[in-house]
Amino acid sequence: MTQPQVILEVRNLKKSFPRVQAVDGVSFQIPAGRCFGLLGPNGAGKTTTIEMIEGITRPDSGELLFKGKPIDSSFKSQAGIQFQATSLQECLSVRETVEMFANLYDKQADLEELYRLCDMGEFLDREALKVSGGQRQRMLLAVALANDPEILFLDEPTTGLDPQARRQFWDLIEKLKARGKTIVLTTHYMEEAYALCDEIAIMDHGKIIARGAPDQLLRQYFDTVTLVLPPGGPALAPEVRNLAKEILDRPDGLEIRTSQVNQTLQALIASQLDLSKLQVRSSTLEDLFLHLTGKELRES
Amino acid sequence: MNLQRFLSILSARNKEFLRDYSAMGWNFAFPVLVVLGFSFAFSGKGQDLFKVAVVGEPTQEIAAQFLQLNYVQRVAKPAAELEDTLLKLKRHQVDFVIAAGQTPEKVSYWLNESSPKGYLLEKLLLGSVAESSRTQVAKGTVQGKEIRYVDWLISGLLAMNMMFSALFGVGYTIVRYRKTGFLKRLKATPLTPFEFLMAQIFSRLWLLVGSTVIIYVGCHWLVNFTMLGSYLDLFVVLVAGALCLISVGLVVAAAIRSEEFAGGVLNLLTWPMMFLSGVWFSLEGSPDWVLKTAQLFPLTHVIDAARSIMTEGATLAQVLPHVGALAAMTVVCLSIGAAVFRWE
């Protein structure tokens, strides 16, 4: 299989605001048709990074290349953009809002088809400011797709949605991936990145601290499985400690990371601990983030 | 400028405004209510005073007794201002004019044929002149409808309503768009600031012109005010005024992010204009600094021009200096507004 062409390239991008270096030398390449995730806690520099690509924020230094050429004003007509928070005009219906944005572009998507894709039939004629959170995000996605863009930027698109609405939104992104759209997504939900992204970059303090396909990253950093015992149990036997690579006493339980699962389980059974509430899980991107930065994603 | 993008923003803004019934209703109701209020307040008989303009020094031998009557307010005017004074008589700003005749021993007087006060004053004058001197008195007449306060006020109210609607309607709306992040979203599209600002201007312009026409017709039906000039001239003046006031709103809205701050600035602009542009009372006789300051206000030029057309029948050529001032202010404000405009 041939490597797809790089559609977007970011080289050594920097941006500082008074008293904070928001983005500090970020570089990455995105192949066409892939979903690229920028992960990190609030304030990591994700939004600043994609707003520099979108032309909303001017970088202090660095290069931005779209299809090998420096990004200029024509990029706006080829990109679809969904901000973290967008306010719309009052008193306009959902349909009128999407139409208004579509009319700002020379090239327009087939809007009726777009409404079907985003499953907007039931609220097309409702007032745009009065739809539910999930409907609103689907409408904003339709706005971002109104110019039938080659590349789509989604900044925390599911923040604040309930789990069902989030799943529905993920299904929608999968459909867009199937149509070959390149997607740049920021999120602080690790499971979202895992579910949607072909490649991720983890950001913290304005820098990319790890990059790769989610599974590859997990394999690279973890060859372990995590056993979780409920909190407040008796001390672990020395055999168990010897088999563990890492033991973390976290509020939701005692985590034992090990690459020798069978032996560790046998040692646990031999030490006659109550294992009725034992959980076994493989490492997640949350663990990876914790491992890389020493802090929990949501708290930071 | 891309017409499709301009029209897209224009039509969205129009819909947003037209569907905001409370704001729109207020735009129409407010001026009509003010006119109604004033027409009731001034529908009584008015002052019972007779106002006589004494031009130059008419001979005391004949006029002495007349000029010493009680309840007659006398306004002295130099002989050179006879023409001006007769114009005032025509507009019922004075009731009677008395002046020196062609020879010093003679007296001339003028009255407005449609003024009952003039008729009474003539009887008083002639009654006070001795039979033998009657031949020394020459009569002149002018004709002209009375200009009531309401006739005079209407141009000020139309312009004032335009000012509020232009400054708050444009200024406040754009600041709100900026604060909520709507402008930031537009920045991510190919829309240019020029196209966006033009759409805002035209959306407000047709609205201002439309609402002014409706208010004009409504008030005319209610109080039947005087309109002596040409409708086309008045229309040109009002469009020039609307454009100028909208551009002032754009300057305010160009970079401010906070609605509260914008509200403060807009009040700071509108209140002095409301009192120092001659909406409610004539600035004639005000201190020099007031008159000079008033010339800086677009509203002064709109009102002066519209009032001259409506109550004096002035032509566009006669009010051209005002229209020119408005055009110049529009260009200056638009340039500033476009130069400092920020999406965020």
XYZ file of C-alpha atoms in Angstrom:
644
model
C 0.000 0.000 0.000
C 1.428 3.355 -0.992
C 1.692 6.079 1.614
C -0.981 8.729 0.953
C 0.152 12.205 0.059
C 0.734 14.660 2.920
C -2.069 17.230 2.803
C -1.065 19.406 5.742
C 2.325 20.033 7.217
C 3.150 22.099 10.283
C 6.781 23.028 10.916
C 8.097 24.395 14.179
C 5.015 26.471 14.965
C 5.341 28.938 17.857
C 2.991 31.354 19.529
C 3.304 33.199 22.803
C 0.770 35.309 24.611
C 1.676 37.690 27.415
C 3.267 35.552 30.141
C 2.628 32.207 28.459
C 4.271 30.266 25.646
C 1.078 28.736 24.280
C 2.635 26.761 21.430
C 6.332 25.982 21.579
C 7.759 24.467 18.416
C 5.030 22.129 17.201
C 5.612 20.079 14.029
C 3.544 17.337 12.392
C 2.373 16.044 9.042
C -1.096 14.805 8.189
C -1.614 12.393 5.279
C -4.695 13.011 3.139
C -7.809 11.186 4.231
C -6.635 10.494 7.773
C -8.074 11.559 11.077
C -5.421 13.284 13.155
C -6.038 13.932 16.844
C -4.441 16.577 19.005
C -4.816 15.459 22.589
C -4.074 17.195 25.784
C -5.525 18.873 28.818
C -7.125 22.321 28.729
C -4.439 24.923 28.127
C -2.049 22.522 26.402
C -2.059 24.648 23.231
C -4.327 22.494 21.038
C -6.795 25.223 20.145
C -4.054 27.797 19.538
C -2.340 25.328 17.218
C -5.359 24.656 15.043
C -6.463 28.294 15.066
C -3.068 29.203 13.639
C -3.592 26.667 10.853
C -7.098 28.013 10.249
C -5.799 31.573 9.910
C -7.644 32.841 12.960
C -4.495 33.431 15.016
C -1.226 34.681 13.555
C 1.778 32.506 14.479
C 4.942 34.109 15.894
C 7.027 31.791 13.746
C 6.884 28.496 11.917
C 5.637 27.234 8.589
C 2.223 25.976 7.522
C 1.969 24.052 4.265
C -1.240 22.862 2.594
C -0.596 20.405 -0.250
C 3.038 21.475 -0.172
C 2.384 25.211 -0.541
C 2.361 27.855 2.193
C -1.163 28.457 3.466
C -2.699 31.664 2.105
C -6.128 33.270 2.106
C -7.490 30.705 -0.377
C -7.127 28.044 2.323
C -10.273 29.368 3.998
C -12.412 28.256 1.081
C -10.947 24.734 1.202
C -11.175 24.155 4.949
C -14.183 23.359 7.114
C -14.023 24.685 10.624
C -15.901 23.973 13.812
C -14.848 26.026 16.808
C -15.101 24.956 20.403
C -17.782 27.564 21.005
C -19.608 29.365 18.232
C -22.463 31.743 18.599
C -24.910 32.210 15.768
C -27.323 34.868 14.674
C -30.596 35.055 16.507
C -33.985 34.249 15.005
C -32.611 32.183 12.104
C -33.646 28.588 11.551
C -31.125 25.766 11.355
C -31.615 25.558 7.586
C -31.167 29.320 7.124
C -28.015 29.277 9.227
C -26.412 26.529 7.147
C -27.520 28.237 3.923
C -26.075 31.544 5.037
C -22.674 29.974 5.627
C -22.866 27.948 2.407
C -23.473 31.157 0.461
C -20.190 32.570 1.718
C -18.382 30.040 -0.480
C -18.116 29.655 -4.228
C -18.024 25.877 -3.940
C -20.961 24.485 -1.992
C -21.889 21.056 -0.770
C -25.220 19.541 -1.771
C -27.117 20.865 1.242
C -30.023 18.404 1.152
C -27.550 15.558 1.164
C -25.614 17.255 3.955
C -28.785 17.492 6.077
C -29.349 13.766 5.595
C -25.731 12.958 6.397
C -25.857 14.952 9.640
C -29.307 13.570 10.448
C -30.840 17.022 10.743
C -34.281 16.359 9.279
C -36.218 16.678 12.525
C -34.841 20.084 13.524
C -34.094 21.799 10.208
C -36.820 24.385 10.659
C -36.347 25.000 14.359
C -34.622 28.156 15.555
C -30.872 27.537 15.469
C -30.280 28.845 18.978
C -32.956 26.617 20.505
C -31.854 23.109 19.522
C -30.322 20.598 21.936
C -26.585 20.230 22.504
C -26.186 17.219 20.237
C -28.316 18.776 17.487
C -26.336 21.969 17.782
C -23.040 20.152 17.242
C -24.457 18.357 14.206
C -25.670 21.696 12.823
C -22.251 23.259 13.406
C -20.676 20.285 11.663
C -23.003 20.876 8.712
C -21.919 24.534 8.740
C -18.291 23.376 8.670
C -19.088 21.057 5.757
C -21.144 23.601 3.816
C -18.274 24.305 1.415
C -17.544 20.606 0.863
C -14.036 21.049 2.320
C -11.093 18.735 1.771
C -9.918 19.181 5.319
C -12.040 19.536 8.410
C -11.000 21.032 11.757
C -13.033 20.015 14.782
C -12.122 21.663 18.060
C -13.445 19.601 20.975
C -16.650 18.768 19.112
C -18.161 16.555 21.790
C -17.294 18.488 24.940
C -20.406 18.850 27.055
C -22.454 16.255 25.153
C -24.153 13.354 26.879
C -22.740 9.878 26.079
C -25.468 9.060 23.582
C -25.039 12.297 21.647
C -21.290 11.755 21.706
C -21.660 8.260 20.181
C -23.929 9.677 17.510
C -21.352 12.323 16.685
C -18.627 9.701 16.471
C -20.702 7.717 13.974
C -20.946 10.860 11.903
C -17.177 11.362 11.932
C -16.740 7.753 10.833
C -19.005 8.451 7.844
C -16.883 11.473 6.935
C -13.720 9.405 7.206
C -15.277 6.882 4.873
C -15.779 9.697 2.358
C -12.078 10.440 2.416
C -12.161 13.746 4.306
C -9.027 14.658 6.198
C -9.953 15.468 9.780
C -8.006 17.336 12.423
C -9.601 16.843 15.804
C -8.741 18.178 19.219
C -10.128 16.533 22.287
C -9.406 15.875 25.892
C -11.401 12.659 25.821
C -8.903 9.855 25.338
C -11.560 7.340 24.387
C -12.720 9.692 21.641
C -9.220 9.931 20.228
C -8.847 6.171 20.459
C -12.145 5.573 18.706
C -11.709 8.058 15.865
C -8.084 8.899 15.188
C -5.650 7.143 12.888
C -2.852 9.117 14.424
C -2.571 11.222 17.550
C -0.208 13.780 18.985
C -0.273 14.326 22.726
C 0.337 17.942 23.712
C 1.298 19.410 27.043
C 2.599 22.901 27.806
C 2.658 23.837 24.134
C 4.768 20.878 23.011
C 4.047 17.531 21.416
C 5.267 14.908 23.845
C 4.259 11.761 21.942
C 3.025 10.963 18.442
C 1.814 7.911 16.574
C -1.131 5.618 15.953
C -2.995 5.020 19.242
C -2.315 1.275 19.386
C 1.285 1.716 18.357
C 1.776 4.320 21.085
C 0.272 2.066 23.697
C 2.459 -0.835 22.626
C 5.483 1.427 22.591
C 4.959 2.630 26.123
C 3.155 -0.286 27.688
C 3.790 -3.975 27.353
C 1.738 -4.399 30.482
C -1.738 -5.241 31.619
C -3.224 -3.472 34.591
C -4.832 -5.362 37.471
C -6.991 -3.202 39.676
C -7.845 -4.143 43.265
C -10.469 -2.235 45.207
C -9.005 0.485 47.448
C -8.304 -0.131 51.138
C -7.329 -3.827 50.933
C -4.493 -5.511 52.876
C -0.841 -5.070 51.875
C 0.415 -6.996 48.845
C 2.596 -10.050 49.253
C 6.296 -9.595 48.273
C 5.878 -12.099 45.366
C 3.251 -9.867 43.815
C 5.425 -6.800 44.259
C 8.328 -8.549 42.580
C 6.262 -9.400 39.526
C 4.844 -5.871 39.108
C 6.472 -3.287 36.914
C 4.652 -0.474 38.608
C 2.195 -0.181 41.486
C -0.009 2.895 41.751
C -2.209 3.594 44.730
C -4.965 5.627 43.090
C -8.232 6.795 44.607
C -10.289 4.327 42.569
C -8.102 1.360 43.434
C -4.680 -0.186 43.665
C -3.238 -0.586 40.167
C -0.684 -3.267 39.471
C 1.038 -3.021 36.072
C 2.627 -6.242 34.950
C 3.762 -7.996 31.804
C 3.496 -11.403 33.532
C -0.243 -11.647 33.998
C -0.508 -15.378 34.734
C 2.226 -15.415 37.357
C 0.924 -12.272 39.023
C -2.610 -13.695 39.200
C -1.290 -16.938 40.686
C 0.708 -14.973 43.269
C -2.417 -12.998 44.147
C -4.431 -16.195 44.574
C -1.640 -17.733 46.652
C -1.647 -14.716 48.962
C -5.349 -15.461 49.628
C -6.589 -11.969 48.858
C -10.286 -11.448 48.102
C -10.245 -11.191 44.293
C -14.016 -10.984 43.832
C -13.696 -7.319 42.801
C -10.525 -7.647 40.757
C -10.542 -5.895 37.377
C -8.205 -6.600 34.535
C -7.753 -4.011 31.831
C -5.275 -3.163 29.170
C -3.601 0.221 29.206
C -5.465 3.190 27.768
C -4.451 6.559 26.450
C -5.373 7.930 29.868
C -2.647 5.738 31.358
C -0.287 6.896 28.671
C -0.961 10.529 29.435
C -0.453 9.895 33.117
C 2.738 8.037 32.376
C 4.104 10.811 30.142
C 3.171 13.844 32.198
C 2.759 12.489 35.682
C -0.694 14.004 35.925
C -4.284 13.061 35.293
C -5.735 14.423 32.077
C -8.965 15.839 33.462
C -7.466 17.399 36.571
C -4.613 19.200 34.873
C -16.493 42.629 -3.333
C -18.306 39.333 -3.811
C -22.017 39.980 -4.297
C -23.151 36.516 -3.208
C -21.376 36.791 0.146
C -22.659 40.332 0.649
C -26.233 39.259 -0.071
C -25.936 36.240 2.187
C -24.979 38.356 5.203
C -27.474 41.073 4.247
C -30.380 38.686 4.061
C -29.461 36.934 7.310
C -29.233 40.263 9.124
C -32.562 41.395 7.676
C -34.275 38.224 8.852
C -32.715 38.531 12.273
C -34.029 42.062 12.640
C -37.469 41.539 11.140
C -38.127 38.543 13.379
C -37.138 40.349 16.529
C -40.626 41.740 16.918
C -40.091 43.632 20.147
C -37.113 45.598 18.850
C -38.812 46.269 15.550
C -42.070 47.310 17.160
C -40.236 49.746 19.364
C -38.472 51.224 16.342
C -41.818 52.164 14.859
C -43.821 52.883 17.980
C -41.423 55.208 19.750
C -41.426 58.150 17.317
C -45.166 57.913 16.724
C -45.781 58.031 20.470
C -43.565 61.087 20.834
C -45.350 62.903 18.024
C -48.731 61.989 19.470
C -47.655 63.242 22.879
C -46.465 66.537 21.508
C -49.435 67.114 19.290
C -51.697 66.723 22.323
C -49.496 68.899 24.490
C -49.477 71.699 21.944
C -52.983 71.366 20.604
C -54.276 74.089 22.942
C -54.466 77.750 22.048
C -50.819 78.380 22.747
C -49.560 81.645 24.151
C -52.022 84.501 24.352
C -49.357 87.022 23.704
C -49.241 89.199 20.626
C -45.806 89.407 19.089
C -45.085 92.564 17.122
C -41.827 93.073 15.276
C -40.771 96.720 15.272
C -38.395 97.227 12.378
C -36.192 100.320 12.489
C -37.735 103.336 14.233
C -41.266 104.052 13.102
C -42.380 107.539 13.997
C -43.645 107.846 17.542
C -46.273 110.412 16.545
C -48.453 107.789 14.941
C -47.460 104.514 16.593
C -46.739 105.527 20.171
C -50.068 104.488 21.608
C -50.123 101.175 19.757
C -46.603 100.309 20.848
C -47.417 100.868 24.474
C -50.370 98.457 24.611
C -50.278 95.799 27.306
C -49.991 92.094 26.371
C -48.084 92.977 23.269
C -44.559 91.658 23.132
C -42.374 93.921 21.050
C -39.304 92.595 19.240
C -36.954 95.270 17.905
C -35.288 94.567 14.577
C -32.852 96.765 12.636
C -34.242 98.367 9.473
C -32.009 96.179 7.292
C -33.773 93.022 8.453
C -37.174 93.886 7.098
C -37.158 91.018 4.598
C -36.192 88.475 7.231
C -38.847 89.762 9.532
C -41.515 89.502 6.855
C -40.474 85.874 6.348
C -41.043 85.329 10.042
C -44.451 86.910 9.697
C -45.186 84.500 6.891
C -44.354 81.585 9.171
C -46.371 83.037 12.052
C -43.258 83.466 14.157
C -44.382 87.078 14.660
C -47.969 88.262 14.377
C -47.482 91.753 13.058
C -44.708 93.905 11.613
C -44.514 97.642 11.958
C -41.815 99.768 10.332
C -40.930 103.280 9.278
C -42.700 104.286 6.091
C -41.229 105.644 2.883
C -40.910 109.080 4.474
C -40.111 109.573 8.168
C -43.592 110.793 9.050
C -45.214 107.696 7.609
C -45.647 104.196 9.057
C -45.970 100.843 7.261
C -47.361 97.656 8.668
C -47.737 94.068 7.510
C -49.944 91.275 8.609
C -50.404 87.654 7.640
C -53.803 87.215 6.038
C -54.282 83.809 7.604
C -53.542 85.023 11.147
C -56.445 86.109 13.379
C -53.974 87.848 15.659
C -52.819 89.990 12.764
C -56.391 91.020 12.065
C -56.916 92.098 15.687
C -53.611 93.938 15.855
C -54.492 95.850 12.701
C -57.760 96.972 14.300
C -55.867 98.055 17.412
C -53.319 99.988 15.414
C -55.875 101.766 13.291
C -58.005 102.461 16.353
C -55.100 104.131 18.067
C -54.227 106.373 15.134
C -55.982 109.707 14.912
C -58.445 110.073 12.029
C -56.301 112.784 10.451
C -53.216 110.584 10.358
C -54.801 107.562 8.727
C -53.406 108.484 5.322
C -49.882 108.244 6.702
C -50.310 104.529 7.382
C -49.580 101.979 4.620
C -50.742 98.381 4.778
C -48.949 95.344 3.448
C -49.894 91.698 3.616
C -48.148 88.350 3.388
C -49.572 84.870 3.170
C -48.346 81.726 4.766
C -49.548 78.840 6.814
C -48.706 78.822 10.457
C -45.710 76.678 11.380
C -46.746 74.989 14.606
C -44.266 73.542 17.038
C -45.242 70.102 15.812
C -44.412 71.079 12.224
C -41.071 72.278 13.393
C -40.462 69.305 15.661
C -41.241 66.569 13.172
C -37.957 66.759 11.261
C -36.052 66.635 14.551
C -37.963 63.565 15.683
C -37.482 61.726 12.415
C -33.755 62.438 12.561
C -33.438 61.570 16.225
C -35.151 58.250 15.685
C -32.783 57.578 12.832
C -29.835 58.381 15.063
C -30.831 55.920 17.785
C -31.684 53.222 15.316
C -28.438 53.696 13.371
C -26.039 53.955 16.293
C -27.522 51.298 18.525
C -28.780 49.083 15.724
C -25.409 48.890 14.032
C -22.995 49.592 16.861
C -24.572 47.368 19.447
C -25.293 44.526 17.039
C -21.724 44.259 15.787
C -20.314 44.413 19.319
C -22.732 41.636 20.305
C -21.614 39.561 17.306
C -18.013 40.071 18.352
C -18.620 39.258 21.986
C -20.489 36.049 21.255
C -17.849 34.870 18.779
C -20.074 35.038 15.689
C -17.570 37.384 14.035
C -14.765 34.953 14.777
C -16.730 32.238 12.990
C -17.188 34.550 10.000
C -13.470 35.281 10.017
C -12.897 31.596 9.276
C -14.832 31.984 6.000
C -13.767 33.840 2.837
C -15.977 36.805 3.845
C -14.007 40.087 3.875
C -14.514 42.849 6.476
C -15.608 45.177 3.677
C -18.347 42.801 2.532
C -19.485 42.278 6.093
C -19.602 46.002 6.888
C -21.395 46.826 3.631
C -24.044 44.230 4.428
C -24.549 45.768 7.879
C -24.797 49.269 6.389
C -27.317 48.328 3.730
C -29.410 46.225 6.035
C -29.742 49.153 8.413
C -30.124 51.699 5.619
C -33.191 50.170 4.027
C -34.628 49.616 7.454
C -34.048 53.251 8.447
C -35.445 54.599 5.214
C -38.402 52.232 5.384
C -39.226 52.991 8.990
C -38.780 56.730 8.455
C -41.226 56.662 5.560
C -43.769 54.733 7.628
C -43.348 57.065 10.577
C -43.591 60.086 8.291
C -46.820 58.867 6.751
C -48.214 57.830 10.132
C -47.442 61.171 11.760
C -48.761 63.091 8.807
C -52.028 61.252 9.135
C -52.117 61.952 12.883
C -51.143 65.620 13.035
C -51.120 66.765 9.401
C -47.841 68.622 9.616
C -46.492 71.064 7.069
C -44.292 69.956 4.203
C -43.371 72.812 1.882
C -40.398 71.364 0.002
C -39.872 68.469 -2.381
C -40.174 64.894 -1.180
C -37.237 63.868 -3.312
C -35.001 66.487 -1.681
C -36.095 65.345 1.755
C -35.430 61.738 0.792
C -31.905 62.576 -0.345
C -31.211 64.405 2.919
C -32.545 61.525 5.020
C -30.538 58.897 3.129
C -27.372 60.993 3.482
C -28.122 61.381 7.179
C -28.827 57.689 7.683
C -25.565 56.698 5.978
C -23.617 59.157 8.083
C -25.163 58.012 11.377
C -24.659 54.349 10.482
C -20.975 55.040 9.789
C -20.652 56.660 13.201
C -22.106 53.446 14.635
C -19.520 51.433 12.706
C -16.663 53.421 14.223
C -17.978 52.658 17.704
C -18.398 48.990 16.802
C -15.101 48.593 14.981
C -13.042 47.243 17.834
C -15.021 47.300 21.099
C -15.631 43.884 22.661
C -17.831 44.725 25.624
C -21.510 45.505 25.205
C -21.516 47.603 28.373
C -18.650 49.746 27.169
C -20.248 50.110 23.738
C -23.501 51.140 25.421
C -21.649 53.814 27.359
C -19.927 55.182 24.282
C -23.176 55.190 22.327
C -24.958 57.082 25.095
C -22.078 59.517 25.261
C -22.598 60.207 21.562
C -26.376 60.252 21.375
C -27.273 62.351 24.397
C -25.323 65.496 23.491
C -26.637 65.192 19.958
C -30.172 64.859 21.233
C -29.952 68.142 23.131
C -27.511 70.167 21.077
C -28.642 69.423 17.555
C -31.915 71.304 17.730
C -34.272 68.357 18.012
C -36.483 69.927 20.676
C -35.699 73.628 20.574
C -33.999 76.043 18.244
C -30.354 76.738 18.956
C -30.793 80.325 17.758
C -29.335 82.648 20.359
C -27.283 79.898 22.049
C -23.687 80.640 23.064
C -21.141 80.522 20.307
C -19.457 77.360 21.586
C -22.745 75.490 21.498
C -23.345 76.503 17.892
C -19.830 75.488 16.895
C -20.044 72.172 18.712
C -23.405 71.475 17.119
C -21.823 71.805 13.678
C -19.683 68.750 14.504
C -22.764 66.594 15.057
C -24.194 64.809 12.025
C -27.634 65.103 13.576
C -27.495 68.922 13.409
C -26.968 68.797 9.661
C -29.732 66.258 9.093
C -32.198 68.277 11.146
C -31.271 71.684 9.742
C -31.520 70.428 6.187
C -34.739 68.464 6.680
C -36.341 71.302 8.628
C -35.473 73.879 5.991
C -37.015 71.678 3.328
C -40.138 70.916 5.332
C -40.932 74.264 6.947
C -39.326 76.729 4.555
C -39.583 74.916 1.274
C -35.834 75.015 0.755
C -34.415 73.171 -2.245
C -31.639 70.621 -2.233
C -29.252 73.255 -3.614
C -29.980 75.446 -0.612
C -29.196 72.697 1.885
C -26.211 71.384 -0.067
C -23.684 72.522 2.579
C -25.414 70.252 5.098
C -25.528 67.306 2.695
C -21.863 67.905 1.885
C -20.958 67.910 5.577
C -22.833 64.622 6.029
C -21.085 63.045 3.053
C -17.677 64.140 4.333
C -18.382 62.767 7.814
C -19.565 59.491 6.261
C -16.339 59.076 4.312
C -14.196 59.845 7.368
C -16.128 57.502 9.669
C -16.236 54.649 7.145
C -12.493 54.907 6.578
C -11.785 54.846 10.296
C -14.290 52.042 10.883
C -12.873 49.832 8.129
C -9.278 50.515 9.183
C -9.700 49.582 12.831
C -12.265 46.803 12.348
C -11.485 43.612 14.277
C -13.255 40.275 13.922
C -12.241 39.318 17.439
